[in-house]
Structure formats: C-alpha cells, structure tokens
DNA sequence: GTGATTGCAAAAGGTTTGCAGGGAC
DNA sequence: GTCCCTGCAAACCTTTTGCAATCAC
C-alpha cells in the first residue's frame, strides 16, 4: 500500500489496517461516490475475505475522522465519497447517472445559504437536484 | 373530512379513502415533515386500524400525484412533507431539529444552480445543511 | 359491478451488533 | 502486552410485497 494512502489515516488518528487502507484508496483515487456494496466488491478484488460489515465499520471510522462523507441522493441508497469541497449532485431520473458540478458552484451556493441562515453554523452542505440530464433529454425529445 | 383536504386528491386523480385523506390532512396542515412512522402514529389517533404499510402506499400515491415530496436529511430517515417551493433544510447536529429556510432562499439557490448546470433540466431540488443551530451554539459556547 | 385499496402477515434489503480470534501499535 | 479491528453469523429495522376481503367510483 502506497504511503500516499495510509498517511491521511495516520494523520487523523485512524488505525491503519489493510481493510481501511484499501477502502480509503478506492474512495480517494476517484472523485466518484460508491455504495457500501460497490466498495465491497472493489476491495474484495484485493482482499478476498473482506466482509460487508467491515466495509460499514471502516466507512464509519473514515467518516468520523472527516475523510469521508456520506450522502443520500433522492430515494437512492447511501453513498460515500472522499471528502471534498461541497458540490451539487445532479441525478438523472432516466439513466440514474449522478454527475457533479464543480465545487466553485458549491461554494457560491454555500455563500448564498449562509447569508440566508444567520445563526446557523454550517458544517456540511448537501445539494442535489433530480431531473433529466442533457444526454437523456436529447434522446427522448 | 373537510373538503378542503379531499379536494386536492380528487383534482389529481388520487382515489379518496379515509386513510389517504387523513394522511394528507396531517401533512397539509403542517409545514413540518414527518417520518412514515410519525404519520402512522398521528393518523392512528383517528383511524385505529391503520397499518404502516398503508401509510407507505398512501405516501407513494400522494407523491406520485405530486402532492407530497420525500427527502432524506443526512444519515437520518426518510421524511415526507407536503409539496411546496424548494426550501433548504437546516439540520442541527446537536438537537436534531430540522428547520426550514424560506422558499425565497430556495428559489435564489435554484436560480444559481440552474445557471451552473446547463443542459440539466431540474425537476426537484434538495438542499440541506448539517451544522449547529443558533440555540445549540449558545448553549455550549 | 369493477378495479383499486386496505389489513394482515410474511419477506426483503440494507445495516448493525456480539463475540472470539488475530492484528496494529 | 494491550486494546482495537476483523470475520462470521445472527439480529434488526425499515420498507415492500402477496393475498383475500372490502371499498370507492
């Protein structure tokens, strides 16, 4: 395992185990988001004995350390991703694809929100829109 | 049952049953949001035999008709509320209370989002922030 | 009268927990 | 060496589903 991936865990006081390191690697080396089950499948490729309960417990540890954030997108399942600046998620109702807006957009929205919500100290901002993505709109109209 | 509550169902082609009417009444007469279980408890006060599965099926019918929207707030459970203009939810990590910003704020944020997400046709916008509300911040600092 | 909806009960699905052995520090 | 973490299996909880009787239209 590359130190590049274990270092963040050490820094944050997360005990390093192969399970956690590979789960973190899967998350940190992609700007995508994954369900617990997707992570399980991916990491089992390198750690065949991995249990789904360990995935959940590792995600809890990583989230507690602030490395991972959990979201829910509409009626969909829990998804996990490496923490980054807040960015809106766009969920296509037709193809199910989830795309991200860049975090500049998230920052502007966060600014607008904070201006509106005086007295509330925002830690985490979650934004998602459901609708129809450009590709699917083309296809059907 | 007051026609005031049955009329929206009729208009939208939702077959009117006591179960649906009372569930809709509970939602429509509050600007709060409820879990399925909370609705169940409330409506059982007037319909003692009500089953939780009926609550879910009724909510599905009401949501399908556009009268109700479902949200998820962070790691919390599914919540349902009467449809209104999009409005950000602020979830306090300390006391768990969920407050709303007014929909003008939601509208402004929606405007900002649409400007950023060209090609994506937004149907539904969900925004929530987790953090610490003014009351809790006072208490602990 | 016909088809949708309900209550009931059972199933499903995702997530959590208890425990004993093994691993990180 | 100590305490934490993992695998395993079972439990849990919310949500969904099948079915026959009932109700809305």
Coordinates of N, CA and C (backbone and C1' of nucleotides) in Angstrom, one line a residue, chain D:
Chain D
dG1 P 4.0 -10.6 26.4 O5' 2.9 -9.5 26.9 C5' 3.3 -8.6 28.0 C4' 2.4 -7.4 28.0 C3' 0.9 -7.8 28.1 O3' 0.4 -6.7 28.9 C1' 1.2 -6.8 26.0
dT2 P -1.0 -6.8 29.5 O5' -1.8 -5.7 28.5 C5' -1.3 -4.4 28.4 C4' -2.1 -3.6 27.5 C3' -3.6 -3.8 27.6 O3' -4.2 -2.6 27.7 C1' -2.9 -4.2 25.4
dC3 P -5.8 -2.5 28.0 O5' -6.3 -2.0 26.6 C5' -5.7 -0.9 25.9 C4' -6.1 -0.9 24.5 C3' -7.6 -1.0 24.3 O3' -8.0 0.1 23.4 C1' -6.6 -2.7 23.0
dC4 P -9.4 0.3 22.9 O5' -9.2 0.0 21.3 C5' -8.1 0.5 20.6 C4' -8.0 -0.1 19.2 C3' -9.4 0.0 18.5 O3' -9.1 0.4 17.2 C1' -8.7 -2.3 18.7
dC5 P -10.2 0.5 16.1 O5' -10.1 -0.9 15.3 C5' -8.9 -1.2 14.6 C4' -9.1 -2.5 13.9 C3' -10.4 -2.5 13.0 O3' -9.9 -2.9 11.7 C1' -10.3 -4.4 14.5
dT6 P -11.0 -3.2 10.6 O5' -11.2 -4.7 10.5 C5' -10.0 -5.6 10.2 C4' -10.4 -7.0 10.3 C3' -11.6 -7.4 9.5 O3' -11.2 -8.3 8.5 C1' -11.9 -8.2 11.7
dG7 P -12.1 -8.8 7.3 O5' -12.8 -10.1 7.9 C5' -11.9 -11.3 8.1 C4' -12.7 -12.4 8.8 C3' -13.9 -12.9 8.0 O3' -13.9 -14.3 8.0 C1' -14.6 -12.2 10.1
dC8 P -14.8 -15.1 7.1 O5' -16.1 -15.5 8.0 C5' -15.9 -16.2 9.2 C4' -17.1 -16.1 10.1 C3' -18.4 -16.4 9.3 O3' -19.0 -17.6 9.7 C1' -18.6 -14.6 10.9
dA9 P -20.3 -18.1 9.0 O5' -21.4 -17.7 10.1 C5' -21.1 -17.8 11.5 C4' -22.3 -17.2 12.3 C3' -23.6 -17.5 11.7 O3' -24.6 -17.8 12.7 C1' -23.3 -15.2 12.0
dA10 P -26.1 -18.2 12.3 O5' -26.9 -17.3 13.3 C5' -26.2 -16.8 14.5 C4' -26.8 -15.5 15.0 C3' -28.4 -15.5 14.7 O3' -29.0 -15.0 15.9 C1' -27.3 -13.6 13.8
dA11 P -30.6 -14.8 16.0 O5' -30.7 -13.2 16.0 C5' -29.9 -12.5 17.0 C4' -30.0 -11.0 16.8 C3' -31.5 -10.5 16.7 O3' -31.5 -9.4 17.5 C1' -30.3 -9.8 14.8
dC12 P -32.9 -8.7 17.9 O5' -32.9 -7.3 17.2 C5' -31.7 -6.9 16.6 C4' -31.9 -5.7 15.7 C3' -33.4 -5.2 15.7 O3' -33.4 -3.8 16.0 C1' -32.6 -5.6 13.5
dC13 P -34.8 -3.1 16.4 O5' -35.0 -2.1 15.2 C5' -33.8 -1.7 14.4 C4' -34.3 -1.1 13.1 C3' -35.8 -0.7 13.1 O3' -35.9 0.6 12.5 C1' -35.4 -2.2 11.4
dT14 P -37.1 1.5 12.6 O5' -37.4 1.9 11.0 C5' -36.2 2.2 10.2 C4' -36.5 1.8 8.8 C3' -37.8 2.3 8.2 O3' -37.4 3.0 7.0 C1' -37.5 0.0 7.8
dT15 P -38.5 3.7 6.2 O5' -38.9 2.6 5.1 C5' -37.9 2.2 4.2 C4' -38.5 1.1 3.4 C3' -39.8 1.3 2.6 O3' -39.5 1.2 1.2 C1' -39.8 -0.8 3.7
dT16 P -40.6 1.3 0.2 O5' -40.9 -0.3 -0.1 C5' -39.8 -1.1 -0.4 C4' -40.3 -2.5 -0.7 C3' -41.5 -2.6 -1.7 O3' -41.1 -3.5 -2.6 C1' -42.0 -3.8 0.3
dT17 P -42.1 -3.8 -3.9 O5' -42.9 -5.1 -3.5 C5' -42.1 -6.3 -3.1 C4' -43.1 -7.4 -2.7 C3' -44.3 -7.5 -3.6 O3' -44.3 -8.9 -4.0 C1' -44.9 -7.5 -1.3
dG18 P -45.4 -9.4 -5.1 O5' -46.3 -10.3 -4.3 C5' -45.8 -11.4 -3.4 C4' -46.9 -12.2 -2.9 C3' -48.1 -12.5 -3.8 O3' -48.6 -13.8 -3.6 C1' -48.8 -11.2 -1.9
dC19 P -49.8 -14.4 -4.4 O5' -51.0 -14.1 -3.4 C5' -51.0 -14.7 -2.1 C4' -52.2 -14.2 -1.3 C3' -53.5 -14.2 -2.1 O3' -54.4 -15.1 -1.5 C1' -53.3 -12.2 -0.9
dA20 P -55.7 -15.6 -2.4 O5' -57.0 -15.1 -1.5 C5' -56.9 -15.4 0.0 C4' -57.7 -14.3 0.7 C3' -59.2 -14.3 0.1 O3' -60.1 -14.2 1.2 C1' -58.2 -12.1 0.0
dA21 P -61.7 -14.0 1.0 O5' -62.0 -12.6 1.6 C5' -61.6 -12.3 2.9 C4' -61.8 -10.9 3.2 C3' -63.3 -10.4 2.9 O3' -63.7 -9.5 4.0 C1' -61.8 -9.1 1.7
dT22 P -65.1 -8.8 4.0 O5' -64.7 -7.3 3.5 C5' -63.7 -6.6 4.2 C4' -63.5 -5.3 3.5 C3' -64.8 -4.5 3.3 O3' -64.7 -3.2 3.9 C1' -63.6 -4.5 1.3
dC23 P -65.9 -2.2 3.9 O5' -65.4 -1.2 2.8 C5' -64.0 -0.6 2.9 C4' -63.8 0.2 1.7 C3' -64.8 1.2 1.4 O3' -64.2 2.5 1.2 C1' -64.4 -0.1 -0.5
dA24 P -65.1 3.8 1.0 O5' -64.7 4.2 -0.5 C5' -63.4 4.5 -0.8 C4' -63.2 4.8 -2.3 C3' -64.1 5.9 -2.8 O3' -63.4 6.8 -3.7 C1' -64.6 3.9 -4.0
dC25 P -64.0 8.1 -4.3 O5' -64.6 7.6 -5.7 C5' -63.7 7.1 -6.7 C4' -64.5 6.5 -7.8 C3' -65.6 7.4 -8.3 O3' -65.2 8.0 -9.6 C1' -66.3 5.2 -8.1

